[in-house]
Amino acid sequence: MSSSAHSAAASPGVPRLAQHFASIEVQNHAARLGMWLFLSTEILLFAGLFVCYGCYRYLFPEAFAAASRHLDLTMGTVNTVVLITSSLTAALAVHYAKEGKNGVVALMFALTIGMACIFLVIKGFEYSHKFAEGALPGPYYRMEAVQLPGVPLYFTIYFLATGLHAFHVVVGMSVLVWLMFKAMREKNFGPNNYVAVELGSMYWHLVDLVWIFLFPLLYLI
């Protein structure tokens, strides 16, 4: 295959083939494999927090149970429904990208981004409430309602886990915004060129999956 064929710009429905790949199929396989490896490192990052939570909950079961009752279950439940729904729209974006319906792809990503904004706004209200009542991490804890050893540690894990998750939400939103504008302006997604949409959706599913673990650990158990 000639160098010009490798470096040719992508036209609608035709992906760009990088020079170091033999075919589009090999390039797509490498992209998917790279994303799975990246997602595995992200899972390991959150796994460390889950292990810390499990260890300290074993040491301070009463404190963790009492502290979890001071989280807003309604807001947490609404955020869970919002994120699960956003995962559906992200999956639909991949489906419509395979059919070449770029306008619908952009719409699905716009809905996903909108629900991500709702999630962050609700989380912001939760944080402001925690700051107001003094449910802060570590030495900054000053809530008088619960005075048990281990409660400040619970809120340390709460802010670390949910804050790191919120950061990933923002990163995911940035990726989806780029894909949304790409679908709107270039209109080059199609049955032979949808891997970028697929990878962006995979990252967003990771964001949802992490929250599905955080919600019961922090709010329900």
Tab-separated table of C-alpha atoms in Angstrom:
chain	number	residue	atom	x	y	z
A	1	MET	CA	0.000	0.000	0.000
A	2	SER	CA	1.384	3.396	-0.969
A	3	SER	CA	2.272	6.129	1.497
A	4	SER	CA	-0.338	8.410	-0.036
A	5	ALA	CA	-3.029	5.801	0.565
A	6	HIS	CA	-1.990	5.522	4.205
A	7	SER	CA	-1.985	9.251	4.848
A	8	ALA	CA	-5.066	10.207	2.859
A	9	ALA	CA	-7.534	12.314	4.749
A	10	ALA	CA	-10.647	10.614	5.957
A	11	SER	CA	-13.696	11.229	3.816
A	12	PRO	CA	-17.281	10.735	4.993
A	13	GLY	CA	-17.626	7.159	6.177
A	14	VAL	CA	-13.963	6.326	5.472
A	15	PRO	CA	-11.500	6.393	8.388
A	16	ARG	CA	-7.938	7.639	8.101
A	17	LEU	CA	-5.368	4.832	8.021
A	18	ALA	CA	-2.161	5.618	9.901
A	19	GLN	CA	1.095	4.665	8.192
A	20	HIS	CA	2.165	2.152	10.831
A	21	PHE	CA	-0.934	-0.056	10.405
A	22	ALA	CA	-1.401	-2.612	7.629
A	23	SER	CA	-5.173	-2.242	7.421
A	24	ILE	CA	-8.179	-0.497	8.922
A	25	GLU	CA	-9.103	-3.688	10.772
A	26	VAL	CA	-5.705	-3.856	12.485
A	27	GLN	CA	-5.903	-0.164	13.350
A	28	ASN	CA	-9.359	-0.539	14.884
A	29	HIS	CA	-8.285	-3.592	16.862
A	30	ALA	CA	-5.290	-1.700	18.241
A	31	ALA	CA	-7.489	1.229	19.213
A	32	ARG	CA	-9.935	-0.994	21.072
A	33	LEU	CA	-7.133	-2.894	22.794
A	34	GLY	CA	-5.503	0.355	23.859
A	35	MET	CA	-8.778	1.622	25.314
A	36	TRP	CA	-9.343	-1.615	27.238
A	37	LEU	CA	-5.831	-1.361	28.710
A	38	PHE	CA	-6.448	2.253	29.666
A	39	LEU	CA	-9.783	1.409	31.267
A	40	SER	CA	-8.132	-1.383	33.256
A	41	THR	CA	-5.728	1.144	34.795
A	42	GLU	CA	-8.667	3.371	35.686
A	43	ILE	CA	-10.385	0.437	37.383
A	44	LEU	CA	-7.223	-0.252	39.380
A	45	LEU	CA	-7.194	3.392	40.487
A	46	PHE	CA	-10.695	3.175	41.924
A	47	ALA	CA	-10.053	-0.336	43.239
A	48	GLY	CA	-7.520	1.146	45.640
A	49	LEU	CA	-10.200	3.397	47.089
A	50	PHE	CA	-12.623	0.486	47.350
A	51	VAL	CA	-10.024	-1.534	49.253
A	52	CYS	CA	-9.430	1.379	51.641
A	53	TYR	CA	-13.167	1.674	52.160
A	54	GLY	CA	-13.493	-2.032	52.940
A	55	CYS	CA	-10.584	-2.057	55.386
A	56	TYR	CA	-11.666	0.998	57.318
A	57	ARG	CA	-15.302	-0.029	57.346
A	58	TYR	CA	-14.193	-3.288	58.960
A	59	LEU	CA	-12.341	-1.279	61.616
A	60	PHE	CA	-15.105	1.310	62.186
A	61	PRO	CA	-18.433	-0.350	61.231
A	62	GLU	CA	-20.633	1.755	63.527
A	63	ALA	CA	-19.003	5.028	62.493
A	64	PHE	CA	-19.324	4.275	58.781
A	65	ALA	CA	-22.970	3.226	59.169
A	66	ALA	CA	-23.794	6.375	61.133
A	67	ALA	CA	-21.964	8.649	58.687
A	68	SER	CA	-23.640	7.109	55.633
A	69	ARG	CA	-27.053	7.987	57.089
A	70	HIS	CA	-26.092	11.667	56.778
A	71	LEU	CA	-25.804	11.452	53.002
A	72	ASP	CA	-28.764	12.562	50.906
A	73	LEU	CA	-30.179	9.290	49.581
A	74	THR	CA	-32.662	11.069	47.314
A	75	MET	CA	-29.953	13.053	45.526
A	76	GLY	CA	-27.779	9.961	45.249
A	77	THR	CA	-30.635	7.949	43.765
A	78	VAL	CA	-31.506	10.667	41.248
A	79	ASN	CA	-27.865	10.876	40.202
A	80	THR	CA	-27.791	7.110	39.743
A	81	VAL	CA	-30.854	7.186	37.470
A	82	VAL	CA	-29.377	10.108	35.518
A	83	LEU	CA	-26.067	8.345	34.916
A	84	ILE	CA	-27.661	5.039	33.935
A	85	THR	CA	-29.865	6.889	31.439
A	86	SER	CA	-26.834	8.729	30.066
A	87	SER	CA	-25.164	5.372	29.491
A	88	LEU	CA	-28.142	4.393	27.325
A	89	THR	CA	-27.864	7.509	25.160
A	90	ALA	CA	-24.101	6.945	24.804
A	91	ALA	CA	-24.769	3.383	23.626
A	92	LEU	CA	-27.395	4.659	21.174
A	93	ALA	CA	-24.803	7.069	19.770
A	94	VAL	CA	-22.665	4.075	18.794
A	95	HIS	CA	-25.677	2.373	17.222
A	96	TYR	CA	-26.538	5.400	15.084
A	97	ALA	CA	-22.874	5.992	14.212
A	98	LYS	CA	-22.805	2.525	12.652
A	99	GLU	CA	-25.788	3.568	10.517
A	100	GLY	CA	-24.174	6.841	9.469
A	101	LYS	CA	-26.842	8.996	11.144
A	102	ASN	CA	-24.469	11.726	12.301
A	103	GLY	CA	-27.227	14.132	13.305
A	104	VAL	CA	-28.713	11.573	15.687
A	105	VAL	CA	-25.234	10.755	17.017
A	106	ALA	CA	-24.756	14.411	17.889
A	107	LEU	CA	-28.190	14.484	19.539
A	108	MET	CA	-27.444	11.386	21.650
A	109	PHE	CA	-24.156	12.861	22.819
A	110	ALA	CA	-25.851	16.185	23.566
A	111	LEU	CA	-28.355	14.355	25.781
A	112	THR	CA	-25.519	12.455	27.480
A	113	ILE	CA	-23.621	15.672	28.159
A	114	GLY	CA	-26.778	17.334	29.467
A	115	MET	CA	-27.367	14.517	31.929
A	116	ALA	CA	-23.717	14.704	32.986
A	117	CYS	CA	-24.255	18.388	33.783
A	118	ILE	CA	-27.316	17.481	35.857
A	119	PHE	CA	-25.210	14.934	37.741
A	120	LEU	CA	-22.530	17.507	38.536
A	121	VAL	CA	-25.061	20.122	39.636
A	122	ILE	CA	-26.705	17.676	42.033
A	123	LYS	CA	-23.297	16.628	43.341
A	124	GLY	CA	-22.481	20.298	43.854
A	125	PHE	CA	-25.591	20.705	46.010
A	126	GLU	CA	-24.530	17.659	48.026
A	127	TYR	CA	-21.066	19.066	48.562
A	128	SER	CA	-22.400	22.459	49.627
A	129	HIS	CA	-24.670	20.781	52.171
A	130	LYS	CA	-21.753	18.790	53.571
A	131	PHE	CA	-19.638	21.933	53.870
A	132	ALA	CA	-22.492	23.749	55.622
A	133	GLU	CA	-22.968	21.062	58.280
A	134	GLY	CA	-19.257	20.447	58.752
A	135	ALA	CA	-19.146	16.919	57.340
A	136	LEU	CA	-15.634	17.420	56.012
A	137	PRO	CA	-12.685	15.059	55.605
A	138	GLY	CA	-10.084	14.308	58.243
A	139	PRO	CA	-9.079	17.125	60.609
A	140	TYR	CA	-11.646	19.485	59.085
A	141	TYR	CA	-14.588	17.419	60.351
A	142	ARG	CA	-16.766	19.494	62.706
A	143	MET	CA	-20.272	17.995	62.498
A	144	GLU	CA	-21.670	17.711	66.016
A	145	ALA	CA	-24.464	15.279	65.148
A	146	VAL	CA	-22.065	12.316	64.852
A	147	GLN	CA	-19.008	12.118	67.082
A	148	LEU	CA	-17.577	8.635	66.592
A	149	PRO	CA	-14.008	7.546	65.829
A	150	GLY	CA	-13.773	6.842	62.134
A	151	VAL	CA	-16.447	9.254	60.905
A	152	PRO	CA	-13.902	11.830	59.645
A	153	LEU	CA	-12.198	8.975	57.823
A	154	TYR	CA	-15.492	8.036	56.154
A	155	PHE	CA	-15.921	11.552	54.778
A	156	THR	CA	-12.304	11.557	53.651
A	157	ILE	CA	-13.030	8.502	51.505
A	158	TYR	CA	-16.359	10.010	50.420
A	159	PHE	CA	-14.784	13.200	49.089
A	160	LEU	CA	-11.828	11.372	47.531
A	161	ALA	CA	-13.998	8.817	45.742
A	162	THR	CA	-16.783	11.126	44.585
A	163	GLY	CA	-14.355	13.935	43.732
A	164	LEU	CA	-12.214	11.631	41.609
A	165	HIS	CA	-15.350	10.301	39.952
A	166	ALA	CA	-16.567	13.837	39.229
A	167	PHE	CA	-13.204	14.588	37.615
A	168	HIS	CA	-13.699	11.581	35.336
A	169	VAL	CA	-17.188	12.838	34.507
A	170	VAL	CA	-15.687	16.151	33.356
A	171	VAL	CA	-13.049	14.355	31.267
A	172	GLY	CA	-15.731	12.152	29.722
A	173	MET	CA	-17.865	15.176	28.933
A	174	SER	CA	-14.906	16.807	27.166
A	175	VAL	CA	-14.436	13.733	24.972
A	176	LEU	CA	-18.141	13.552	24.145
A	177	VAL	CA	-18.267	17.272	23.301
A	178	TRP	CA	-15.448	16.738	20.794
A	179	LEU	CA	-17.241	13.751	19.266
A	180	MET	CA	-20.527	15.655	19.144
A	181	PHE	CA	-19.006	18.552	17.178
A	182	LYS	CA	-17.169	16.078	14.949
A	183	ALA	CA	-20.482	14.418	14.111
A	184	MET	CA	-22.145	17.791	13.489
A	185	ARG	CA	-19.446	19.399	11.347
A	186	GLU	CA	-17.539	16.630	9.587
A	187	LYS	CA	-20.386	14.098	9.382
A	188	ASN	CA	-17.872	11.341	8.711
A	189	PHE	CA	-19.162	8.604	11.016
A	190	GLY	CA	-20.560	5.577	9.252
A	191	PRO	CA	-20.589	1.756	9.157
A	192	ASN	CA	-16.861	1.734	8.358
A	193	ASN	CA	-15.849	4.621	10.620
A	194	TYR	CA	-17.383	4.570	14.089
A	195	VAL	CA	-14.522	3.445	16.354
A	196	ALA	CA	-14.006	6.932	17.827
A	197	VAL	CA	-17.643	7.006	18.929
A	198	GLU	CA	-17.315	3.487	20.316
A	199	LEU	CA	-14.226	4.362	22.361
A	200	GLY	CA	-15.791	7.519	23.750
A	201	SER	CA	-18.860	5.543	24.743
A	202	MET	CA	-16.687	2.906	26.421
A	203	TYR	CA	-15.076	5.558	28.603
A	204	TRP	CA	-18.478	6.900	29.552
A	205	HIS	CA	-19.654	3.420	30.512
A	206	LEU	CA	-16.668	3.219	32.870
A	207	VAL	CA	-17.807	6.440	34.534
A	208	ASP	CA	-21.257	4.928	35.030
A	209	LEU	CA	-19.868	1.621	36.257
A	210	VAL	CA	-17.739	3.274	38.933
A	211	TRP	CA	-20.750	5.196	40.219
A	212	ILE	CA	-22.805	1.989	40.352
A	213	PHE	CA	-20.225	0.724	42.860
A	214	LEU	CA	-19.892	4.017	44.747
A	215	PHE	CA	-23.620	4.520	45.250
A	216	PRO	CA	-24.341	1.382	47.330
A	217	LEU	CA	-21.026	1.562	49.190
A	218	LEU	CA	-21.472	5.160	50.299
A	219	TYR	CA	-25.248	5.609	50.423
A	220	LEU	CA	-26.870	2.227	51.081
A	221	ILE	CA	-24.627	-0.132	53.051
